[in-house]
Amino acid sequence: MSRRAALSVAAGAVVLAGAGAFAVAYAGDQPPALAHSTARYAAPDGDRSGSLTFTTDVTASPGVKNVKVLAWPEKSSFAKKGLTAQDMAAAEPAVCKPSGEDTVRCTYTVKVTGSDAESSPRGVWHVAVLATAKGGETTLETKAANFTVA
């Protein structure tokens, strides 16, 4: 191989290695991704409380710092003005456990009493999720899952 060709190959390898390092670094800056989100609502029955359980898988390459959850009725001010990350500041946290290399399975469960159910608007409700990665990147999914209060 000529000296010029060898230098070209070496320079190309350096460029490719640099691009690969950039791609890996850039991938770390991606916001968290949600998958397999589900909500299950069980209405109270007699003197037995009901519950709302929400689960989702969250993936973030630097790791997941926290996940906040908020259930909101479709016929509310959030439907008109839109839900923001600031609205989620006071939302309750989900409990997250590792389920893969960069993935956690998060579960949020809340008890629903008879008086809670009576005072809740009927119809479709949405579950909003704010996921924050350890690197500070966030993802807000305002309709990660739905359930119906009858």
Short mmCIF file of N, CA and C in Angstrom, two decimals:
data_model
loop_
_atom_site.label_atom_id
_atom_site.label_comp_id
_atom_site.label_asym_id
_atom_site.label_seq_id
_atom_site.Cartn_x
_atom_site.Cartn_y
_atom_site.Cartn_z
N MET A 1 0.86 -1.16 0.00
CA MET A 1 0.00 0.00 0.00
C MET A 1 0.90 1.22 0.00
N SER A 2 0.57 2.20 -0.82
CA SER A 2 1.39 3.40 -0.88
C SER A 2 1.23 4.19 0.41
N ARG A 3 2.19 5.06 0.65
CA ARG A 3 2.18 5.87 1.86
C ARG A 3 0.95 6.77 1.87
N ARG A 4 0.57 7.34 0.73
CA ARG A 4 -0.59 8.23 0.63
C ARG A 4 -1.88 7.45 0.95
N ALA A 5 -2.01 6.24 0.45
CA ALA A 5 -3.20 5.43 0.71
C ALA A 5 -3.27 5.06 2.19
N ALA A 6 -2.11 4.73 2.78
CA ALA A 6 -2.08 4.37 4.20
C ALA A 6 -2.50 5.55 5.06
N LEU A 7 -2.04 6.76 4.71
CA LEU A 7 -2.44 7.96 5.45
C LEU A 7 -3.94 8.23 5.30
N SER A 8 -4.48 8.00 4.10
CA SER A 8 -5.91 8.20 3.87
C SER A 8 -6.74 7.23 4.71
N VAL A 9 -6.31 5.98 4.76
CA VAL A 9 -7.02 4.98 5.55
C VAL A 9 -6.95 5.34 7.03
N ALA A 10 -5.77 5.75 7.51
CA ALA A 10 -5.62 6.12 8.92
C ALA A 10 -6.48 7.34 9.25
N ALA A 11 -6.49 8.33 8.39
CA ALA A 11 -7.30 9.53 8.62
C ALA A 11 -8.79 9.17 8.62
N GLY A 12 -9.19 8.29 7.72
CA GLY A 12 -10.58 7.85 7.67
C GLY A 12 -10.98 7.12 8.95
N ALA A 13 -10.07 6.30 9.48
CA ALA A 13 -10.36 5.57 10.72
C ALA A 13 -10.52 6.53 11.88
N VAL A 14 -9.69 7.57 11.93
CA VAL A 14 -9.79 8.57 13.00
C VAL A 14 -11.12 9.32 12.89
N VAL A 15 -11.51 9.70 11.67
CA VAL A 15 -12.78 10.40 11.47
C VAL A 15 -13.94 9.51 11.89
N LEU A 16 -13.94 8.24 11.47
CA LEU A 16 -15.01 7.32 11.84
C LEU A 16 -15.06 7.09 13.34
N ALA A 17 -13.93 6.94 13.99
CA ALA A 17 -13.91 6.75 15.44
C ALA A 17 -14.46 7.97 16.15
N GLY A 18 -14.09 9.15 15.67
CA GLY A 18 -14.62 10.40 16.25
C GLY A 18 -16.12 10.50 16.06
N ALA A 19 -16.61 10.14 14.88
CA ALA A 19 -18.05 10.19 14.62
C ALA A 19 -18.78 9.18 15.50
N GLY A 20 -18.18 8.01 15.71
CA GLY A 20 -18.80 7.01 16.58
C GLY A 20 -18.86 7.49 18.02
N ALA A 21 -17.79 8.13 18.50
CA ALA A 21 -17.78 8.66 19.86
C ALA A 21 -18.83 9.76 19.99
N PHE A 22 -18.96 10.61 18.97
CA PHE A 22 -19.97 11.67 18.98
C PHE A 22 -21.37 11.06 19.03
N ALA A 23 -21.60 10.01 18.24
CA ALA A 23 -22.92 9.37 18.21
C ALA A 23 -23.25 8.77 19.57
N VAL A 24 -22.28 8.15 20.24
CA VAL A 24 -22.52 7.59 21.57
C VAL A 24 -22.80 8.71 22.56
N ALA A 25 -22.02 9.80 22.51
CA ALA A 25 -22.25 10.93 23.41
C ALA A 25 -23.60 11.57 23.13
N TYR A 26 -23.95 11.69 21.88
CA TYR A 26 -25.23 12.30 21.52
C TYR A 26 -26.39 11.44 21.98
N ALA A 27 -26.24 10.12 21.89
CA ALA A 27 -27.31 9.22 22.32
C ALA A 27 -27.60 9.40 23.80
N GLY A 28 -26.59 9.76 24.60
CA GLY A 28 -26.78 9.99 26.02
C GLY A 28 -27.61 11.22 26.30
N ASP A 29 -27.74 12.12 25.36
CA ASP A 29 -28.50 13.34 25.55
C ASP A 29 -29.95 13.21 25.11
N GLN A 30 -30.37 12.04 24.73
CA GLN A 30 -31.74 11.83 24.28
C GLN A 30 -32.68 11.84 25.49
N PRO A 31 -33.89 12.38 25.32
CA PRO A 31 -34.85 12.37 26.44
C PRO A 31 -35.32 10.95 26.74
N PRO A 32 -35.83 10.73 27.94
CA PRO A 32 -36.35 9.39 28.28
C PRO A 32 -37.47 8.98 27.33
N ALA A 33 -37.57 7.69 27.09
CA ALA A 33 -38.63 7.14 26.22
C ALA A 33 -39.56 6.27 27.06
N LEU A 34 -40.87 6.43 26.84
CA LEU A 34 -41.88 5.63 27.53
C LEU A 34 -42.40 4.55 26.60
N ALA A 35 -42.70 3.39 27.17
CA ALA A 35 -43.27 2.29 26.38
C ALA A 35 -44.16 1.43 27.27
N HIS A 36 -45.12 0.78 26.65
CA HIS A 36 -46.00 -0.18 27.33
C HIS A 36 -46.76 0.44 28.50
N SER A 37 -47.24 1.67 28.34
CA SER A 37 -47.97 2.34 29.40
C SER A 37 -49.40 1.82 29.48
N THR A 38 -49.84 1.48 30.69
CA THR A 38 -51.21 1.01 30.89
C THR A 38 -51.77 1.59 32.19
N ALA A 39 -53.09 1.79 32.19
CA ALA A 39 -53.78 2.23 33.41
C ALA A 39 -54.91 1.25 33.68
N ARG A 40 -55.09 0.91 34.95
CA ARG A 40 -56.17 0.02 35.34
C ARG A 40 -56.91 0.67 36.50
N TYR A 41 -58.19 0.94 36.29
CA TYR A 41 -59.02 1.56 37.31
C TYR A 41 -60.03 0.54 37.81
N ALA A 42 -60.10 0.39 39.12
CA ALA A 42 -61.09 -0.48 39.75
C ALA A 42 -61.92 0.40 40.67
N ALA A 43 -63.19 0.52 40.39
CA ALA A 43 -64.08 1.37 41.19
C ALA A 43 -64.31 0.75 42.57
N PRO A 44 -64.54 1.60 43.57
CA PRO A 44 -64.88 1.07 44.89
C PRO A 44 -66.20 0.29 44.81
N ASP A 45 -66.33 -0.69 45.67
CA ASP A 45 -67.54 -1.51 45.67
C ASP A 45 -67.98 -1.70 47.12
N GLY A 46 -69.09 -1.07 47.47
CA GLY A 46 -69.57 -1.16 48.85
C GLY A 46 -68.57 -0.52 49.80
N ASP A 47 -68.13 -1.29 50.78
CA ASP A 47 -67.15 -0.74 51.74
C ASP A 47 -65.71 -1.04 51.33
N ARG A 48 -65.55 -1.65 50.17
CA ARG A 48 -64.21 -1.96 49.65
C ARG A 48 -63.70 -0.82 48.79
N SER A 49 -62.49 -0.34 49.06
CA SER A 49 -61.88 0.73 48.26
C SER A 49 -61.51 0.21 46.88
N GLY A 50 -61.46 1.12 45.94
CA GLY A 50 -60.98 0.80 44.61
C GLY A 50 -59.53 1.25 44.46
N SER A 51 -59.04 1.27 43.22
CA SER A 51 -57.66 1.70 43.01
C SER A 51 -57.44 2.12 41.57
N LEU A 52 -56.39 2.88 41.38
CA LEU A 52 -55.87 3.21 40.06
C LEU A 52 -54.43 2.75 40.06
N THR A 53 -54.09 1.92 39.08
CA THR A 53 -52.71 1.46 38.93
C THR A 53 -52.24 1.79 37.52
N PHE A 54 -51.11 2.47 37.45
CA PHE A 54 -50.50 2.85 36.18
C PHE A 54 -49.10 2.25 36.13
N THR A 55 -48.75 1.64 35.00
CA THR A 55 -47.40 1.13 34.81
C THR A 55 -46.86 1.59 33.46
N THR A 56 -45.55 1.78 33.43
CA THR A 56 -44.88 2.15 32.19
C THR A 56 -43.41 1.73 32.28
N ASP A 57 -42.80 1.49 31.13
CA ASP A 57 -41.37 1.24 31.05
C ASP A 57 -40.71 2.53 30.57
N VAL A 58 -39.66 2.95 31.26
CA VAL A 58 -38.95 4.18 30.90
C VAL A 58 -37.50 3.83 30.61
N THR A 59 -37.03 4.29 29.47
CA THR A 59 -35.65 4.05 29.06
C THR A 59 -34.92 5.37 28.91
N ALA A 60 -33.74 5.47 29.53
CA ALA A 60 -32.88 6.64 29.40
C ALA A 60 -31.44 6.17 29.55
N SER A 61 -30.59 6.48 28.58
CA SER A 61 -29.23 5.95 28.61
C SER A 61 -28.41 6.41 29.81
N PRO A 62 -28.60 7.64 30.33
CA PRO A 62 -27.85 7.96 31.55
C PRO A 62 -28.51 7.40 32.81
N GLY A 63 -29.68 6.80 32.67
CA GLY A 63 -30.44 6.29 33.80
C GLY A 63 -31.63 7.20 34.08
N VAL A 64 -32.60 6.70 34.82
CA VAL A 64 -33.82 7.44 35.13
C VAL A 64 -33.70 8.02 36.53
N LYS A 65 -33.90 9.32 36.64
CA LYS A 65 -33.84 10.00 37.94
C LYS A 65 -35.17 9.87 38.68
N ASN A 66 -36.28 10.23 38.01
CA ASN A 66 -37.59 10.09 38.62
C ASN A 66 -38.69 10.10 37.57
N VAL A 67 -39.85 9.62 37.98
CA VAL A 67 -41.03 9.57 37.13
C VAL A 67 -42.20 10.05 37.98
N LYS A 68 -42.90 11.08 37.49
CA LYS A 68 -44.06 11.62 38.19
C LYS A 68 -45.31 11.33 37.38
N VAL A 69 -46.42 11.10 38.09
CA VAL A 69 -47.67 10.67 37.47
C VAL A 69 -48.81 11.56 37.95
N LEU A 70 -49.70 11.91 37.02
CA LEU A 70 -50.89 12.70 37.35
C LEU A 70 -52.06 12.21 36.52
N ALA A 71 -53.14 11.80 37.19
CA ALA A 71 -54.37 11.42 36.49
C ALA A 71 -55.25 12.66 36.40
N TRP A 72 -55.81 12.90 35.20
CA TRP A 72 -56.64 14.09 35.02
C TRP A 72 -57.83 13.79 34.12
N PRO A 73 -59.00 14.38 34.46
CA PRO A 73 -60.19 14.12 33.66
C PRO A 73 -60.14 14.84 32.32
N GLU A 74 -60.67 14.18 31.30
CA GLU A 74 -60.68 14.77 29.95
C GLU A 74 -61.41 16.11 29.92
N LYS A 75 -62.45 16.23 30.72
CA LYS A 75 -63.21 17.48 30.78
C LYS A 75 -62.69 18.32 31.94
N SER A 76 -61.50 18.89 31.75
CA SER A 76 -60.88 19.73 32.78
C SER A 76 -60.14 20.87 32.12
N SER A 77 -59.60 21.76 32.92
CA SER A 77 -58.85 22.90 32.38
C SER A 77 -57.60 22.45 31.63
N PHE A 78 -57.03 21.29 32.01
CA PHE A 78 -55.85 20.79 31.30
C PHE A 78 -56.16 20.49 29.84
N ALA A 79 -57.39 20.05 29.57
CA ALA A 79 -57.77 19.75 28.18
C ALA A 79 -57.76 21.01 27.34
N LYS A 80 -58.11 22.13 27.93
CA LYS A 80 -58.17 23.40 27.20
C LYS A 80 -56.82 24.08 27.09
N LYS A 81 -56.10 24.18 28.21
CA LYS A 81 -54.84 24.93 28.22
C LYS A 81 -53.62 24.07 27.95
N GLY A 82 -53.76 22.75 28.11
CA GLY A 82 -52.61 21.86 27.93
C GLY A 82 -51.85 21.71 29.24
N LEU A 83 -51.38 20.53 29.47
CA LEU A 83 -50.63 20.20 30.68
C LEU A 83 -49.15 20.48 30.42
N THR A 84 -48.46 21.09 31.38
CA THR A 84 -47.05 21.44 31.22
C THR A 84 -46.19 20.71 32.27
N ALA A 85 -44.89 20.74 32.06
CA ALA A 85 -43.97 20.15 33.03
C ALA A 85 -44.10 20.88 34.37
N GLN A 86 -44.38 22.15 34.34
CA GLN A 86 -44.57 22.91 35.57
C GLN A 86 -45.79 22.41 36.35
N ASP A 87 -46.85 22.05 35.63
CA ASP A 87 -48.03 21.48 36.27
C ASP A 87 -47.70 20.15 36.97
N MET A 88 -46.70 19.47 36.45
CA MET A 88 -46.33 18.15 36.99
C MET A 88 -45.41 18.24 38.21
N ALA A 89 -44.97 19.44 38.57
CA ALA A 89 -44.04 19.59 39.69
C ALA A 89 -44.59 19.00 40.98
N ALA A 90 -45.88 19.15 41.22
CA ALA A 90 -46.48 18.64 42.45
C ALA A 90 -47.07 17.24 42.29
N ALA A 91 -46.91 16.64 41.11
CA ALA A 91 -47.45 15.29 40.87
C ALA A 91 -46.73 14.28 41.75
N GLU A 92 -47.38 13.15 41.97
CA GLU A 92 -46.82 12.12 42.84
C GLU A 92 -45.84 11.24 42.07
N PRO A 93 -44.81 10.73 42.77
CA PRO A 93 -43.82 9.87 42.09
C PRO A 93 -44.31 8.44 41.93
N ALA A 94 -43.83 7.82 40.89
CA ALA A 94 -44.04 6.38 40.68
C ALA A 94 -42.87 5.65 41.33
N VAL A 95 -43.07 4.38 41.63
CA VAL A 95 -42.00 3.54 42.16
C VAL A 95 -41.40 2.80 40.98
N CYS A 96 -40.09 2.97 40.78
CA CYS A 96 -39.41 2.38 39.62
C CYS A 96 -38.39 1.34 40.05
N LYS A 97 -38.36 0.23 39.29
CA LYS A 97 -37.40 -0.84 39.55
C LYS A 97 -36.72 -1.21 38.24
N PRO A 98 -35.42 -1.52 38.28
CA PRO A 98 -34.70 -1.88 37.06
C PRO A 98 -35.35 -3.06 36.34
N SER A 99 -35.40 -2.95 35.00
CA SER A 99 -35.94 -4.06 34.22
C SER A 99 -35.13 -4.29 32.95
N GLY A 100 -33.98 -3.69 32.86
CA GLY A 100 -33.09 -3.83 31.71
C GLY A 100 -31.90 -2.92 31.90
N GLU A 101 -31.02 -2.89 30.91
CA GLU A 101 -29.79 -2.12 31.03
C GLU A 101 -30.05 -0.64 31.34
N ASP A 102 -30.86 0.02 30.55
CA ASP A 102 -31.17 1.44 30.74
C ASP A 102 -32.66 1.66 30.97
N THR A 103 -33.37 0.60 31.35
CA THR A 103 -34.83 0.66 31.45
C THR A 103 -35.29 0.35 32.87
N VAL A 104 -36.31 1.07 33.31
CA VAL A 104 -36.96 0.78 34.58
C VAL A 104 -38.44 0.59 34.33
N ARG A 105 -39.06 -0.25 35.15
CA ARG A 105 -40.52 -0.42 35.11
C ARG A 105 -41.06 0.37 36.29
N CYS A 106 -41.93 1.34 35.98
CA CYS A 106 -42.46 2.23 37.00
C CYS A 106 -43.94 1.94 37.23
N THR A 107 -44.32 1.93 38.50
CA THR A 107 -45.70 1.66 38.88
C THR A 107 -46.16 2.73 39.84
N TYR A 108 -47.37 3.21 39.58
CA TYR A 108 -48.02 4.19 40.46
C TYR A 108 -49.37 3.61 40.83
N THR A 109 -49.64 3.51 42.13
CA THR A 109 -50.91 2.98 42.60
C THR A 109 -51.48 3.92 43.65
N VAL A 110 -52.76 4.20 43.53
CA VAL A 110 -53.44 5.04 44.51
C VAL A 110 -54.77 4.41 44.86
N LYS A 111 -55.11 4.47 46.14
CA LYS A 111 -56.39 3.94 46.62
C LYS A 111 -57.49 4.94 46.25
N VAL A 112 -58.65 4.42 45.85
CA VAL A 112 -59.81 5.24 45.52
C VAL A 112 -60.93 4.88 46.48
N THR A 113 -61.31 5.83 47.33
CA THR A 113 -62.39 5.57 48.28
C THR A 113 -63.73 5.83 47.62
N GLY A 114 -64.80 5.44 48.28
CA GLY A 114 -66.14 5.69 47.77
C GLY A 114 -66.40 7.18 47.60
N SER A 115 -65.97 8.00 48.58
CA SER A 115 -66.18 9.45 48.45
C SER A 115 -65.33 10.04 47.33
N ASP A 116 -64.12 9.50 47.11
CA ASP A 116 -63.30 9.94 45.97
C ASP A 116 -64.05 9.70 44.67
N ALA A 117 -64.58 8.50 44.53
CA ALA A 117 -65.28 8.12 43.30
C ALA A 117 -66.53 8.97 43.09
N GLU A 118 -67.28 9.24 44.17
CA GLU A 118 -68.50 10.04 44.06
C GLU A 118 -68.21 11.47 43.62
N SER A 119 -67.10 12.03 44.08
CA SER A 119 -66.78 13.42 43.74
C SER A 119 -65.97 13.57 42.45
N SER A 120 -65.56 12.46 41.85
CA SER A 120 -64.76 12.52 40.61
C SER A 120 -65.66 12.68 39.39
N PRO A 121 -65.21 13.48 38.42
CA PRO A 121 -65.96 13.60 37.17
C PRO A 121 -66.06 12.25 36.46
N ARG A 122 -67.20 11.98 35.89
CA ARG A 122 -67.41 10.75 35.13
C ARG A 122 -66.83 10.91 33.73
N GLY A 123 -66.47 9.79 33.13
CA GLY A 123 -65.97 9.81 31.76
C GLY A 123 -64.52 9.41 31.66
N VAL A 124 -63.91 9.82 30.56
CA VAL A 124 -62.52 9.45 30.26
C VAL A 124 -61.55 10.30 31.08
N TRP A 125 -60.55 9.62 31.61
CA TRP A 125 -59.45 10.26 32.31
C TRP A 125 -58.16 9.89 31.58
N HIS A 126 -57.16 10.74 31.69
CA HIS A 126 -55.85 10.48 31.10
C HIS A 126 -54.81 10.42 32.22
N VAL A 127 -53.73 9.73 31.95
CA VAL A 127 -52.61 9.69 32.88
C VAL A 127 -51.44 10.40 32.21
N ALA A 128 -50.96 11.45 32.87
CA ALA A 128 -49.79 12.19 32.38
C ALA A 128 -48.55 11.70 33.12
N VAL A 129 -47.42 11.68 32.41
CA VAL A 129 -46.16 11.20 32.97
C VAL A 129 -45.06 12.20 32.64
N LEU A 130 -44.29 12.56 33.65
CA LEU A 130 -43.08 13.36 33.44
C LEU A 130 -41.90 12.51 33.89
N ALA A 131 -41.09 12.08 32.93
CA ALA A 131 -39.91 11.26 33.22
C ALA A 131 -38.67 12.13 33.10
N THR A 132 -37.80 12.04 34.09
CA THR A 132 -36.56 12.82 34.10
C THR A 132 -35.38 11.87 34.16
N ALA A 133 -34.45 12.04 33.22
CA ALA A 133 -33.23 11.23 33.19
C ALA A 133 -32.21 11.80 34.17
N LYS A 134 -31.24 11.00 34.54
CA LYS A 134 -30.18 11.46 35.45
C LYS A 134 -29.39 12.61 34.85
N GLY A 135 -29.37 12.70 33.52
CA GLY A 135 -28.67 13.79 32.85
C GLY A 135 -29.49 15.08 32.80
N GLY A 136 -30.75 15.05 33.28
CA GLY A 136 -31.60 16.23 33.30
C GLY A 136 -32.60 16.33 32.17
N GLU A 137 -32.49 15.47 31.15
CA GLU A 137 -33.43 15.49 30.04
C GLU A 137 -34.79 15.02 30.53
N THR A 138 -35.86 15.59 29.98
CA THR A 138 -37.21 15.21 30.41
C THR A 138 -38.09 14.85 29.22
N THR A 139 -39.10 14.05 29.53
CA THR A 139 -40.15 13.73 28.57
C THR A 139 -41.48 13.89 29.30
N LEU A 140 -42.38 14.66 28.69
CA LEU A 140 -43.72 14.82 29.22
C LEU A 140 -44.69 14.20 28.24
N GLU A 141 -45.40 13.18 28.70
CA GLU A 141 -46.44 12.53 27.89
C GLU A 141 -47.75 12.81 28.60
N THR A 142 -48.58 13.67 28.01
CA THR A 142 -49.81 14.09 28.70
C THR A 142 -50.93 13.07 28.63
N LYS A 143 -50.85 12.15 27.69
CA LYS A 143 -51.86 11.10 27.56
C LYS A 143 -51.19 9.75 27.38
N ALA A 144 -50.41 9.36 28.38
CA ALA A 144 -49.67 8.11 28.32
C ALA A 144 -50.60 6.90 28.36
N ALA A 145 -51.74 7.04 29.05
CA ALA A 145 -52.74 5.97 29.14
C ALA A 145 -54.07 6.61 29.51
N ASN A 146 -55.14 5.87 29.28
CA ASN A 146 -56.49 6.35 29.57
C ASN A 146 -57.24 5.32 30.39
N PHE A 147 -58.25 5.79 31.13
CA PHE A 147 -59.17 4.91 31.82
C PHE A 147 -60.51 5.64 31.94
N THR A 148 -61.55 4.91 32.29
CA THR A 148 -62.87 5.52 32.38
C THR A 148 -63.44 5.38 33.78
N VAL A 149 -63.97 6.48 34.29
CA VAL A 149 -64.68 6.47 35.55
C VAL A 149 -66.17 6.46 35.21
N ALA A 150 -66.85 5.38 35.57
CA ALA A 150 -68.28 5.24 35.21
C ALA A 150 -69.18 5.75 36.31
#
